[in-house]
Amino acid sequence: MADAKDIKKRIKSVEDTHKITNAMYLIASNKLRKAKAEFDATRPYFDALRSEIKRMFRVNSNINSPYFYPIDQVDKKDIEYIALVITADKGLAGSYNQNVIKKTLQMISDFPKTKLFVVGEYGRHYLKEHKIKYEEDFLFTAIDPNMHRAREIADLLLEEFNKSKFTKLFVIYTDLKNGLVGEANMYRILPFHRALFNDVLEDNAANNLIYYPSLEEVLNGIVKSYVSGFIYSALVDSFCCEQEARMMAMSEANDNAKKIIDTLKLEYNQVRQAAITQEITEISASAKARNRKEGYDEWENN
């Protein structure tokens, strides 16, 4: 059994760790609240974009756009896939990063020609360590997602997408389901299926709209904003899930630290009590021995 001094050092060490994990929990909570508020503020804009695309389909359901599957073709034989993979910049977030990595490995196993664009240092480090090819010049952080960064990413991915009309563009990210549980998700954002916008309500005002210079060009411009919005949504969703996962991990670490501290304090009290008992026993034994010696000396003198 360790002595009281060693146990006291361990208690101090665990208490210091508990302070760190508790601070990380509070920081993650603040970041999560801030990211959700910023995303909620921009949501109406992207809802309006989606509504406008539906209105365009009301004007002309036979719109020709490179971002939509052709009218007479449901799917195509794909040559190459593009995947935007969103991970964190660091760990200590439970299984958050590993779930995204598993989805990514599954995709490149099913479609070996997939070209990976990775957000977050954790994902880049993992792929590099396992010698999995990815676009090394694509250096974007997962911290503090914003619309400006989403537009930059969208421009790069759309440029890559436009190189081949057979390409599909996917986003692998973590979706915050019901605001409680994060789930790794793989979603195709391009090309669109027309059915996504076919549930158009009757809109008499759409019949009087004129799009300049053409409906197709206006649509292509809106689609770029729509893709930027989806990427921004994925970045914020992932960031929220990362903070949620980190909060849960730090909460569990806090609980474990408290249990360890309680156990160590109990052990410390037992060791301390044993030491006190031993001292009392030694003093008592010494007193008895001295009394016996004094009695023996007195008997000899008589």
XYZ file of C-alpha atoms in Angstrom:
302
model
C 0.000 0.000 0.000
C 1.302 3.490 -0.868
C 2.166 5.820 1.975
C 0.138 8.926 2.821
C 2.569 11.282 1.071
C 2.288 9.465 -2.272
C -1.502 9.298 -2.044
C -1.642 13.028 -1.310
C 0.422 13.717 -4.440
C -1.939 11.572 -6.535
C -4.961 13.417 -5.155
C -3.369 16.756 -6.076
C -2.555 15.471 -9.586
C -6.118 14.226 -10.200
C -7.570 17.491 -8.862
C -5.406 19.459 -11.323
C -6.621 17.224 -14.173
C -10.211 17.731 -13.015
C -9.765 21.506 -13.226
C -8.521 21.193 -16.825
C -11.350 18.890 -17.975
C -13.922 21.106 -16.292
C -12.493 24.175 -18.057
C -12.578 22.322 -21.396
C -16.215 21.404 -20.741
C -17.143 25.050 -20.144
C -15.223 26.237 -23.224
C -16.902 23.611 -25.439
C -20.305 24.597 -24.060
C -19.709 28.261 -24.890
C -18.480 27.448 -28.423
C -21.479 25.209 -29.046
C -23.944 27.900 -27.994
C -22.227 30.537 -30.141
C -22.055 28.333 -33.267
C -25.740 27.383 -33.010
C -26.765 31.017 -32.668
C -24.750 32.068 -35.748
C -26.153 29.219 -37.839
C -29.750 29.927 -36.804
C -29.251 33.532 -37.884
C -28.310 32.482 -41.440
C -30.848 29.655 -41.881
C -33.664 31.872 -43.296
C -31.386 32.998 -46.156
C -30.744 29.450 -47.355
C -34.383 28.484 -46.911
C -35.180 31.386 -49.232
C -32.654 30.092 -51.798
C -34.303 26.691 -51.817
C -37.720 28.283 -52.234
C -36.446 30.353 -55.164
C -35.111 27.247 -56.928
C -38.538 25.659 -56.515
C -40.118 28.778 -57.976
C -37.826 28.480 -61.006
C -39.014 24.929 -61.520
C -42.537 26.299 -61.438
C -41.647 28.614 -64.333
C -39.865 25.893 -66.309
C -39.597 22.300 -65.097
C -37.290 21.426 -68.029
C -34.397 23.562 -66.837
C -31.049 22.501 -68.271
C -28.222 22.824 -65.753
C -24.925 20.948 -65.215
C -25.810 20.692 -61.534
C -28.911 18.564 -62.180
C -29.313 15.091 -63.579
C -30.620 15.259 -67.171
C -34.372 14.915 -67.548
C -34.105 11.654 -69.496
C -31.532 10.050 -67.196
C -31.870 9.093 -63.546
C -28.225 8.307 -62.920
C -24.902 8.019 -64.699
C -21.965 5.711 -64.659
C -19.508 7.616 -62.517
C -15.826 7.968 -63.301
C -14.734 9.833 -60.209
C -16.193 10.888 -56.888
C -15.297 13.963 -54.861
C -15.707 13.914 -51.082
C -15.407 16.764 -48.607
C -14.499 15.160 -45.262
C -15.046 17.274 -42.144
C -13.131 16.292 -38.997
C -11.839 18.218 -35.979
C -8.438 19.809 -35.523
C -7.784 17.852 -32.343
C -8.968 14.860 -30.347
C -10.444 14.572 -26.840
C -13.924 14.411 -28.370
C -14.934 10.806 -27.801
C -15.674 8.871 -30.994
C -16.494 11.992 -33.027
C -13.462 11.836 -35.342
C -13.370 8.058 -35.621
C -16.981 7.879 -36.822
C -16.191 10.289 -39.682
C -13.018 8.351 -40.525
C -14.998 5.095 -40.693
C -17.454 6.647 -43.169
C -14.541 7.910 -45.253
C -12.798 4.522 -45.300
C -16.068 2.895 -46.295
C -16.459 5.297 -49.220
C -12.931 4.867 -50.591
C -13.345 1.118 -50.213
C -16.540 1.179 -52.304
C -15.261 3.857 -54.726
C -11.434 3.726 -54.934
C -11.260 6.706 -57.328
C -12.693 9.074 -54.744
C -10.729 12.313 -54.411
C -10.632 13.458 -50.782
C -10.682 17.074 -49.585
C -10.249 17.128 -45.811
C -11.201 19.838 -43.318
C -9.521 19.464 -39.921
C -6.016 18.483 -38.865
C -7.135 15.216 -37.263
C -8.426 13.787 -40.550
C -5.363 14.904 -42.523
C -3.017 13.402 -39.937
C -4.904 10.094 -39.926
C -4.885 9.762 -43.716
C -1.220 10.696 -43.891
C -0.278 8.157 -41.212
C -2.192 5.414 -43.034
C -0.811 6.461 -46.432
C -4.239 7.260 -47.887
C -4.117 9.785 -50.714
C -5.835 13.129 -50.209
C -5.488 16.679 -51.503
C -2.621 18.014 -49.388
C -2.997 21.599 -50.650
C -6.532 21.777 -49.261
C -5.745 23.282 -45.841
C -8.858 24.410 -43.985
C -9.364 24.409 -40.224
C -12.464 23.140 -38.437
C -12.292 25.888 -35.809
C -14.699 28.838 -36.013
C -16.691 27.908 -39.156
C -17.920 30.907 -41.118
C -19.613 31.735 -44.411
C -16.480 33.168 -45.996
C -14.636 29.874 -45.526
C -17.653 27.912 -46.791
C -17.670 29.960 -50.022
C -13.941 29.358 -50.539
C -14.424 25.624 -50.113
C -17.486 25.625 -52.377
C -15.576 27.461 -55.133
C -12.735 24.922 -55.030
C -15.074 21.923 -55.037
C -17.290 23.323 -57.800
C -14.210 23.993 -59.924
C -13.210 20.367 -59.449
C -16.756 19.196 -60.093
C -17.054 21.168 -63.333
C -13.997 19.440 -64.791
C -16.090 16.349 -65.450
C -19.844 16.049 -65.972
C -19.711 12.488 -64.610
C -18.466 13.493 -61.146
C -20.468 13.320 -57.938
C -19.781 15.561 -54.981
C -20.294 14.208 -51.464
C -19.921 15.686 -47.999
C -18.967 13.402 -45.096
C -19.738 15.162 -41.840
C -21.417 14.740 -38.472
C -25.060 15.760 -38.239
C -26.505 16.846 -34.911
C -29.667 14.746 -34.834
C -32.481 16.379 -32.842
C -29.896 18.671 -31.267
C -28.781 15.841 -28.986
C -26.879 13.039 -30.710
C -24.262 13.433 -33.435
C -24.257 10.904 -36.278
C -21.671 10.592 -39.056
C -23.400 11.129 -42.382
C -22.465 10.870 -46.070
C -24.599 13.123 -48.272
C -24.499 13.735 -52.024
C -24.971 17.422 -52.792
C -24.203 17.337 -56.542
C -25.666 16.619 -58.969
C -29.173 17.281 -57.691
C -32.032 14.958 -58.411
C -34.872 17.020 -59.844
C -37.245 15.254 -57.484
C -35.653 17.257 -54.670
C -37.363 20.381 -56.017
C -40.404 18.847 -57.657
C -42.707 19.336 -54.672
C -43.525 22.831 -55.905
C -46.663 24.447 -54.598
C -48.987 26.415 -56.836
C -47.429 29.846 -57.289
C -49.310 32.216 -59.603
C -46.749 34.976 -59.043
C -44.054 32.778 -60.643
C -45.815 33.010 -64.007
C -45.069 36.739 -64.173
C -41.370 36.470 -63.319
C -38.664 37.140 -65.903
C -35.120 35.943 -65.226
C -32.230 37.827 -66.815
C -30.040 37.010 -68.711
C -31.635 33.550 -68.622
C -33.295 31.192 -66.204
C -30.412 28.712 -66.497
C -27.717 31.266 -65.685
C -29.624 32.616 -62.702
C -30.176 29.062 -61.475
C -26.475 28.202 -61.780
C -25.616 31.283 -59.738
C -28.121 30.388 -57.036
C -26.916 26.787 -56.936
C -23.418 28.014 -56.079
C -24.865 29.913 -53.133
C -26.954 26.892 -52.211
C -23.872 24.626 -52.192
C -22.002 27.206 -50.123
C -24.905 27.219 -47.695
C -24.947 23.438 -47.431
C -21.194 23.328 -46.801
C -21.547 26.040 -44.175
C -24.344 24.054 -42.575
C -22.155 20.919 -42.584
C -19.217 22.830 -41.069
C -21.362 24.276 -38.294
C -23.174 20.981 -37.690
C -19.838 19.188 -37.407
C -18.405 21.879 -35.150
C -21.464 21.670 -32.888
C -21.189 17.878 -32.767
C -17.495 18.147 -31.960
C -18.204 20.457 -29.023
C -21.108 18.260 -27.915
C -18.868 15.171 -28.052
C -16.111 17.013 -26.186
C -18.581 18.136 -23.525
C -19.705 14.547 -23.023
C -16.109 13.285 -22.924
C -15.076 15.979 -20.439
C -18.198 15.349 -18.348
C -17.299 11.666 -18.115
C -13.704 12.611 -17.303
C -14.958 14.919 -14.542
C -17.110 12.145 -13.076
C -14.213 9.678 -13.211
C -11.893 12.223 -11.596
C -14.358 12.732 -8.736
C -14.616 8.963 -8.211
C -10.829 8.594 -8.216
C -10.451 11.498 -5.766
C -13.067 9.989 -3.425
C -11.319 6.596 -3.587
C -7.903 8.145 -2.967
C -9.212 10.219 -0.053
C -10.688 7.093 1.498
C -7.390 5.273 0.983
C -5.504 8.275 2.418
C -7.707 8.306 5.527
C -7.194 4.556 5.986
C -3.410 4.886 5.660
C -3.391 7.883 7.994
C -5.575 6.057 10.522
C -3.333 2.999 10.302
C -0.274 5.169 10.892
C -1.918 6.808 13.932
C -2.975 3.420 15.301
C 0.532 2.094 14.822
C 2.019 5.100 16.646
C -0.417 4.646 19.546
C 0.400 0.938 19.694
C 4.128 1.642 19.709
C 3.775 4.283 22.429
C 1.617 1.959 24.509
C 4.052 -0.917 24.090
C 6.967 1.346 24.975
C 5.168 2.565 28.118
C 4.418 -0.990 29.215
C 8.009 -2.025 28.637
C 9.245 0.931 30.646
C 6.836 0.159 33.492
C 8.007 -3.445 33.545
C 11.641 -2.324 33.619
C 10.997 0.133 36.456
C 9.192 -2.589 38.420
C 12.074 -5.005 37.869
C 14.674 -2.444 39.013
C 12.684 -1.691 42.147
C 12.430 -5.381 42.967
C 16.219 -5.802 42.608
C 16.908 -2.874 44.914
C 14.727 -4.358 47.634
